[in-house]
Coordinates of C-alpha atoms in Angstrom, one line a residue:
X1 CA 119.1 155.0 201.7
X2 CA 117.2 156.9 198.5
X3 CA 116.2 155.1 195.3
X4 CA 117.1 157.1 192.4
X5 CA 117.1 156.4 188.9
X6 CA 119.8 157.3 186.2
X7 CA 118.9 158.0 182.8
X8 CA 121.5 158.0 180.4
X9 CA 121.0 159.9 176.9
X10 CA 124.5 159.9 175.6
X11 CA 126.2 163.3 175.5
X12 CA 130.1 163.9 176.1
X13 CA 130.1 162.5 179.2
X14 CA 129.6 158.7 177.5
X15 CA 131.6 159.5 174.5
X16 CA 134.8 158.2 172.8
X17 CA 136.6 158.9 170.0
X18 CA 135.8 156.7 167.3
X19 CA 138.2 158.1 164.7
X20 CA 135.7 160.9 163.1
X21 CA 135.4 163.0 166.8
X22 CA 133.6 162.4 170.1
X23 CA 131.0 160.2 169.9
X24 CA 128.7 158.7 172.5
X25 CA 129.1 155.4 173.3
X26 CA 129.3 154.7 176.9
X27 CA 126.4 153.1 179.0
X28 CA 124.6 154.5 181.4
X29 CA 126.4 151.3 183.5
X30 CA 129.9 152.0 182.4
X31 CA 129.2 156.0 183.8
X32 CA 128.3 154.4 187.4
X33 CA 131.4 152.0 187.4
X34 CA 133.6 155.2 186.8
X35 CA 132.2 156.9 189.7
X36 CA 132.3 154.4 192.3
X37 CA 131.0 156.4 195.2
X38 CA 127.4 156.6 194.1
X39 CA 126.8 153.5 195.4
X40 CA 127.6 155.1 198.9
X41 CA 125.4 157.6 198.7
X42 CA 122.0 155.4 197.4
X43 CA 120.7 152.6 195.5
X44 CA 120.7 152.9 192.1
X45 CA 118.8 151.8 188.6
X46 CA 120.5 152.4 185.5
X47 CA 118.9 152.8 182.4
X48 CA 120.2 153.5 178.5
X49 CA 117.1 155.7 177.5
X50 CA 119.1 156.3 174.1
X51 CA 122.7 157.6 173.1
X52 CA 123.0 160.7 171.2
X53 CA 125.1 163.6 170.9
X54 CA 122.6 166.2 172.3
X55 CA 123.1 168.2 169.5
X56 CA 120.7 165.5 167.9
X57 CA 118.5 166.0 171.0
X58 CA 114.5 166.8 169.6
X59 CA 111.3 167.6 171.7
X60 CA 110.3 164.4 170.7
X61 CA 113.3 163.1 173.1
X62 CA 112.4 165.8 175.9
X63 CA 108.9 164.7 176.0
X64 CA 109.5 160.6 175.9
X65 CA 112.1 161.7 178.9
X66 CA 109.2 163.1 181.2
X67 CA 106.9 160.1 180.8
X68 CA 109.3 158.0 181.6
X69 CA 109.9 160.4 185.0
X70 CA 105.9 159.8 185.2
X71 CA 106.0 156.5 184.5
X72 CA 108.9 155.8 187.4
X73 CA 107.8 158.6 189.7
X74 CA 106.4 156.5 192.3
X75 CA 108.6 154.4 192.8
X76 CA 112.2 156.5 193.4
X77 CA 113.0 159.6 195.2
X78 CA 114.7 161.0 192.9
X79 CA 116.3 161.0 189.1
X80 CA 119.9 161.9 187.3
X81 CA 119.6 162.3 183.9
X82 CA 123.1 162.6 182.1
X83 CA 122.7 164.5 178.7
X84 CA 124.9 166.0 176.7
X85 CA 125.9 170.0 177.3
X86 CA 124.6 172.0 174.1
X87 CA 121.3 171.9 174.5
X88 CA 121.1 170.8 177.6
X89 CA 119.6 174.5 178.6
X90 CA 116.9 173.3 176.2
X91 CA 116.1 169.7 178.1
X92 CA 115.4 171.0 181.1
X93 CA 113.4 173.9 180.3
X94 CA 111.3 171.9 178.5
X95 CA 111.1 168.9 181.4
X96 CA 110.6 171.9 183.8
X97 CA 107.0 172.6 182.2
X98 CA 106.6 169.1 181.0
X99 CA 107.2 168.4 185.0
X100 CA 105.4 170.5 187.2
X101 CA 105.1 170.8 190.8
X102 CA 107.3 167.8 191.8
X103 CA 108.6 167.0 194.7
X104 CA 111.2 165.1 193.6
X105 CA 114.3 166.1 192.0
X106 CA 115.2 165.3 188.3
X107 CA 118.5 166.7 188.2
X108 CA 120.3 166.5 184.8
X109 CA 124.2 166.7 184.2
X110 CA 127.1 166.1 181.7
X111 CA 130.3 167.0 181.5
X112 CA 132.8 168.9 178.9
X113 CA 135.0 166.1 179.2
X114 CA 134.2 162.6 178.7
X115 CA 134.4 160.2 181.9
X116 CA 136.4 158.2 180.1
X117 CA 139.7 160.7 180.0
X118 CA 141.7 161.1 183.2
X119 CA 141.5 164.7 183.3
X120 CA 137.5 165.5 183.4
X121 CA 134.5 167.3 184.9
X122 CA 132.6 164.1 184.8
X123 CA 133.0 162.2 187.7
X124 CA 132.4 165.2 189.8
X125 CA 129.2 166.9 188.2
X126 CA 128.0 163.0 188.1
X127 CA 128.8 162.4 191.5
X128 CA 127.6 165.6 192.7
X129 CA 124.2 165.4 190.7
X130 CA 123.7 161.9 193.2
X131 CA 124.5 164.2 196.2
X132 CA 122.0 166.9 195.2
X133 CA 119.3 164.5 193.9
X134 CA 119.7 162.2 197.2
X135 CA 119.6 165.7 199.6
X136 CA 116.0 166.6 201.8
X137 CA 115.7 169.9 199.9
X138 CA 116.2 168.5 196.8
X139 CA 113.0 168.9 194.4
X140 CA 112.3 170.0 190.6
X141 CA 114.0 169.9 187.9
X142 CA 117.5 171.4 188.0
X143 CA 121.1 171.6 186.0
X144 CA 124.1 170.5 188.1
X145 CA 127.0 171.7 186.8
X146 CA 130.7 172.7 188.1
X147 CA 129.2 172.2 192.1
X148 CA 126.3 174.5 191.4
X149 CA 122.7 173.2 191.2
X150 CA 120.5 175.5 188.9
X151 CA 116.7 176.0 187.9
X152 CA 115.7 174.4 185.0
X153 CA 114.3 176.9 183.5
X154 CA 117.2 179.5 184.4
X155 CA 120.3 177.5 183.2
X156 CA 122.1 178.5 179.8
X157 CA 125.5 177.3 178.6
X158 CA 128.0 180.3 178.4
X159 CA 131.1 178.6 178.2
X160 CA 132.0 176.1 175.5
X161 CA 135.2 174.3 177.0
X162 CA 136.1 175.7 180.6
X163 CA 134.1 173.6 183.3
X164 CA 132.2 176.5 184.5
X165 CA 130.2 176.0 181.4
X166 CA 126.6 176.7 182.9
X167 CA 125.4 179.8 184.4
X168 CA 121.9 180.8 186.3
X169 CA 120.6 183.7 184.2
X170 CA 119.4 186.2 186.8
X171 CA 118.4 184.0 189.6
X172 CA 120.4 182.9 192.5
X173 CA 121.6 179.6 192.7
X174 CA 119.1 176.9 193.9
X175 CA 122.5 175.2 196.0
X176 CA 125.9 174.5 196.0
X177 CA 127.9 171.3 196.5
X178 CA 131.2 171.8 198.3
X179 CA 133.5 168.9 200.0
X180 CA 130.5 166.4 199.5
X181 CA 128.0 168.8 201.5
X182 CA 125.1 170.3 199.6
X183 CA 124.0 173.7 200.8
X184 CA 120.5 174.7 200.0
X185 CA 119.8 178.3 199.4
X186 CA 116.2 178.3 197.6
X187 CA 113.8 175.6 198.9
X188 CA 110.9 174.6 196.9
X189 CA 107.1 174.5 198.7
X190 CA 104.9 171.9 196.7
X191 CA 101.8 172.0 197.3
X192 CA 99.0 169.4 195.9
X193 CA 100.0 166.3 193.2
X194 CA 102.7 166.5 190.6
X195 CA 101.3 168.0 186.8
X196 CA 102.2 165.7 183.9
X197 CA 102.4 167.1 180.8
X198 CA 103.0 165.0 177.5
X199 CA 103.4 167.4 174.4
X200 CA 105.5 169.8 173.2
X201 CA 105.2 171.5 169.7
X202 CA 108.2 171.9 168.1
X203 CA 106.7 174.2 165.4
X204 CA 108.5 177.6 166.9
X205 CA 110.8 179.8 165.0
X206 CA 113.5 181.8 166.9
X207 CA 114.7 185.5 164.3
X208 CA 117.2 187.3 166.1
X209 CA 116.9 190.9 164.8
X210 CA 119.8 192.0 163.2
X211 CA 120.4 195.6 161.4
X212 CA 118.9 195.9 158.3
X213 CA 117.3 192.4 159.1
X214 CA 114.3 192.0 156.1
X215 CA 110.9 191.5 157.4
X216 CA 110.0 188.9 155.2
X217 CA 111.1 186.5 156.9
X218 CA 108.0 186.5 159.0
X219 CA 106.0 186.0 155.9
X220 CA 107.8 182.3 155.9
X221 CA 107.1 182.1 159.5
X222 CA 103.5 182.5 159.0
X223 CA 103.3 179.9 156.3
X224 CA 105.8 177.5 158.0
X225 CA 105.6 177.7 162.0
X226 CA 102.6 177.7 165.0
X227 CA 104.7 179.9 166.8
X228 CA 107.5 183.0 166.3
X229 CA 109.9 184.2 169.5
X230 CA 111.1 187.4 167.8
X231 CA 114.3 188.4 169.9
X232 CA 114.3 192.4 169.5
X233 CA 116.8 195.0 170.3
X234 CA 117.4 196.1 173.9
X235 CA 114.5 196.1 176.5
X236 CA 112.4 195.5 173.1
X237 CA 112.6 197.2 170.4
X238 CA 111.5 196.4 166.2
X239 CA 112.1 198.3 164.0
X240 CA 110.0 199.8 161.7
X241 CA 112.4 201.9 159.4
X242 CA 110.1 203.7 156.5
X243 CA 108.0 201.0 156.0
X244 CA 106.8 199.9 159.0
X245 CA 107.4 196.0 157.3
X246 CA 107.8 194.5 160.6
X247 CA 104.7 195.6 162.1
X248 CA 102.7 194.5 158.7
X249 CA 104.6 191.0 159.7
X250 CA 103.6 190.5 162.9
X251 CA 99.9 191.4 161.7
X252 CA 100.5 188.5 159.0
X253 CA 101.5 186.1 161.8
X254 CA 98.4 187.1 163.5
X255 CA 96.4 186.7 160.8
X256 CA 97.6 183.5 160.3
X257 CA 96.8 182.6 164.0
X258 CA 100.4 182.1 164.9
X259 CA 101.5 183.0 167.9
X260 CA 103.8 185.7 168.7
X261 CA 106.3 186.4 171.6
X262 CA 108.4 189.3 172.2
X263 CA 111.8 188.8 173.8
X264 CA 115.4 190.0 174.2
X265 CA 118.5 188.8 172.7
X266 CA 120.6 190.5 175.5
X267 CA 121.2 188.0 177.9
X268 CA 120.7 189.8 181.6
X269 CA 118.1 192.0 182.9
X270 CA 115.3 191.4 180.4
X271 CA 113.0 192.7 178.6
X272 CA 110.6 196.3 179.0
X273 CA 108.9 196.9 175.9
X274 CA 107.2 200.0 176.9
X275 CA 110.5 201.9 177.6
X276 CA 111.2 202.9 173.9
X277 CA 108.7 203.9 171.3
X278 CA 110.2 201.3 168.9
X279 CA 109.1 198.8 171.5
X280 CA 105.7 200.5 172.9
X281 CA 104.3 201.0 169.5
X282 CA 104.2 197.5 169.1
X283 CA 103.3 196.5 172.8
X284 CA 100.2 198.7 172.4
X285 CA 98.7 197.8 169.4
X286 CA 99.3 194.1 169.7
X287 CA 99.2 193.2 173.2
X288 CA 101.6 190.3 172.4
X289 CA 103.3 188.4 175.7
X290 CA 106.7 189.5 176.5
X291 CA 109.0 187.3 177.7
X292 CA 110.6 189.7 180.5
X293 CA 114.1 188.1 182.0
X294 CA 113.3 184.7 180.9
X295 CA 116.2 182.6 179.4
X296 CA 116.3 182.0 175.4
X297 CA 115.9 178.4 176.3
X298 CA 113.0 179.0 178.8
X299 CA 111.1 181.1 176.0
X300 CA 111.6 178.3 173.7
X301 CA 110.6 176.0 176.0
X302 CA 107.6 177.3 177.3
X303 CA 106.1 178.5 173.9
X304 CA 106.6 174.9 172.8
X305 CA 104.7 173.8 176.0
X306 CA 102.2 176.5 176.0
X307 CA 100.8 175.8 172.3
X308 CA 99.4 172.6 173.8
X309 CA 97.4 173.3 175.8
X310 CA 95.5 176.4 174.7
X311 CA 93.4 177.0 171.6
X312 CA 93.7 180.9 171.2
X313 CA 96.1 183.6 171.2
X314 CA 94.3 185.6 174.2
X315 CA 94.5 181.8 176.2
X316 CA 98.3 181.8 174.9
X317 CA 99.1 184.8 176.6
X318 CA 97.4 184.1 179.5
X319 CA 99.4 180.7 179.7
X320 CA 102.5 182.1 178.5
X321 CA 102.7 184.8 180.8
X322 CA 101.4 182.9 183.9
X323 CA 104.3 181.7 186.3
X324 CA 104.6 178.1 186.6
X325 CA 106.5 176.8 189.9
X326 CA 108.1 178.8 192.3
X327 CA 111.2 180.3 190.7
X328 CA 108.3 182.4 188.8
X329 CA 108.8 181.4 184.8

């Protein structure tokens, strides 16, 4: 029977209402006693790493999450980490470059509806997160959400109240579980000793382009942030109107040594700078990494990760455009 360690951060599944909305406030031991059949399916250890709506959630949090993975790695097979569903997207991007090249799963799940209410999500995704983390084909970090087990770094939340709430942008599905069976249908091949990472800057600024949207606002950036993920138009396009402002931003940021990443605010197929001249222009001149069909999160995520551990913007884009782990992020 599998060891596996639960690590509970709060998040709707643990919450009650106090009087002023959800709140969490549920242990990670009151989750297992409402899903009694995880003790079927391995041995457990339950831990209360903290208890906060996710929407409080930090890098900070993200990163203390994976060393305590490192720390415990050894000595379980796998690990369930219940967190709340907004930015969850966000926590396991991060923990799947904070995390590399396991072997073991670290499969996080929540819920829309708190374990505590009759009608809810939780005692299934919670349940079926055990199944998935306990399975021979299990490895990596993954979302397990609504029966469906996702790739960290693919997952985003599209629905805010159904149960189907997570989706796998552009990837297949890593399995499924249905009628307590888990059917594997992308296997992982590790190779070598787990990669620990540590750090994450949070010093990255997210502009959506809008029309009309003024350019100054990179000026800020380049006075306030260590990184910019501008999220253009299309397949990646920036405007540049009469006064090419934008492009005399981007220099700024550059300037400024702050790193900058070109991605796509439409949410399938990514990006292709080069197919437009609004987008080539800019591709040409500033050889700037593109983030392709990666996930808002994932951008995010890996920008955060990637300003660690190199010193200069040609080393950035190297990193940044360098897959890490098989499903090619």
């Amino acid at each position: 029977m599998k060891k596996i360690l639960l690590l509970a951060t709060g998040g709707t599944i643990a919450s009650k209402n106090l009087g002023e909305g959800l709140t969490p406030a549920l242990t990670a031991e009151d989750l297992l006693t409402q899903a009694p059949e995880i003790s079927r399916l391995c041995r457990v250890d339950a831990e209360q790493f903290c208890n906060l709506d996710s929407t409080n959630m930090r890098p900070e949090n993200w990163v203390a999450l994976a060393r305590r993975v490192r720390e415990a790695y050894a000595d379980y097979d796998g690990f369930v980490i219940t967190h709340g569903t907004d930015t969850m997207a966000y926590a396991a991007a991060c923990l799947y470059y904070l995390l590399q090249n396991i072997g073991k799963p670290v499969v996080l799940t929540g819920s829309q509806v708190s374990i505590f209410e009759r009608n809810t999500d939780a005692r299934d995704n919670l349940t079926g997160a055990f199944r998935y983390a306990c399975d021979e084909n299990a490895s990596g970090v993954r979302v397990f959400f609504d029966r469906k087990v996702i790739c960290g770094a693919r997952a985003r939340k599209t629905r805010t109240r159904s149960f189907n709430a997570f989706s796998s942008v552009d990837y297949p599905e890593v399995a499924v579980v249905r009628d307590g069976r888990v059917q594997t249908y992308i296997r992982d091949e590790v190779r070598g000793d787990p990669v620990f990472y540590d750090r994450l800057d949070p010093a990255v600024l997210l502009v959506k382009l809008t029309p009309g949207i003024d350019a100054g606002i990179l000026d800020y950036a380049a006075e306030h942030t260590h990184a910019v993920v501008i999220e253009s138009f299309g397949v990646g396009g920036i405007p540049h109107y009469e006064d090419s402002a934008f492009e005399r931003g981007i220099e700024h940021l550059l300037e400024k040594n702050v790193r900058v990443v070109i991605a796509t605010q439409v949410a399938h197929e990514g990006s292709a700078m080069e197919t437009y001249r609004v987008g080539y222009r800019i591709k040409e001149r500033y050889h700037l990494p593109e983030a392709y069909e990666m996930t808002t999160e994932a951008v995010i995520a890996k920008t955060m990760w990637a300003l660690t551990v190199t010193d200069t913007k040609e080393e950035f884009k190297r990193v940044f455009e360098t897959p890490v782990g098989p499903d090619l992020l």
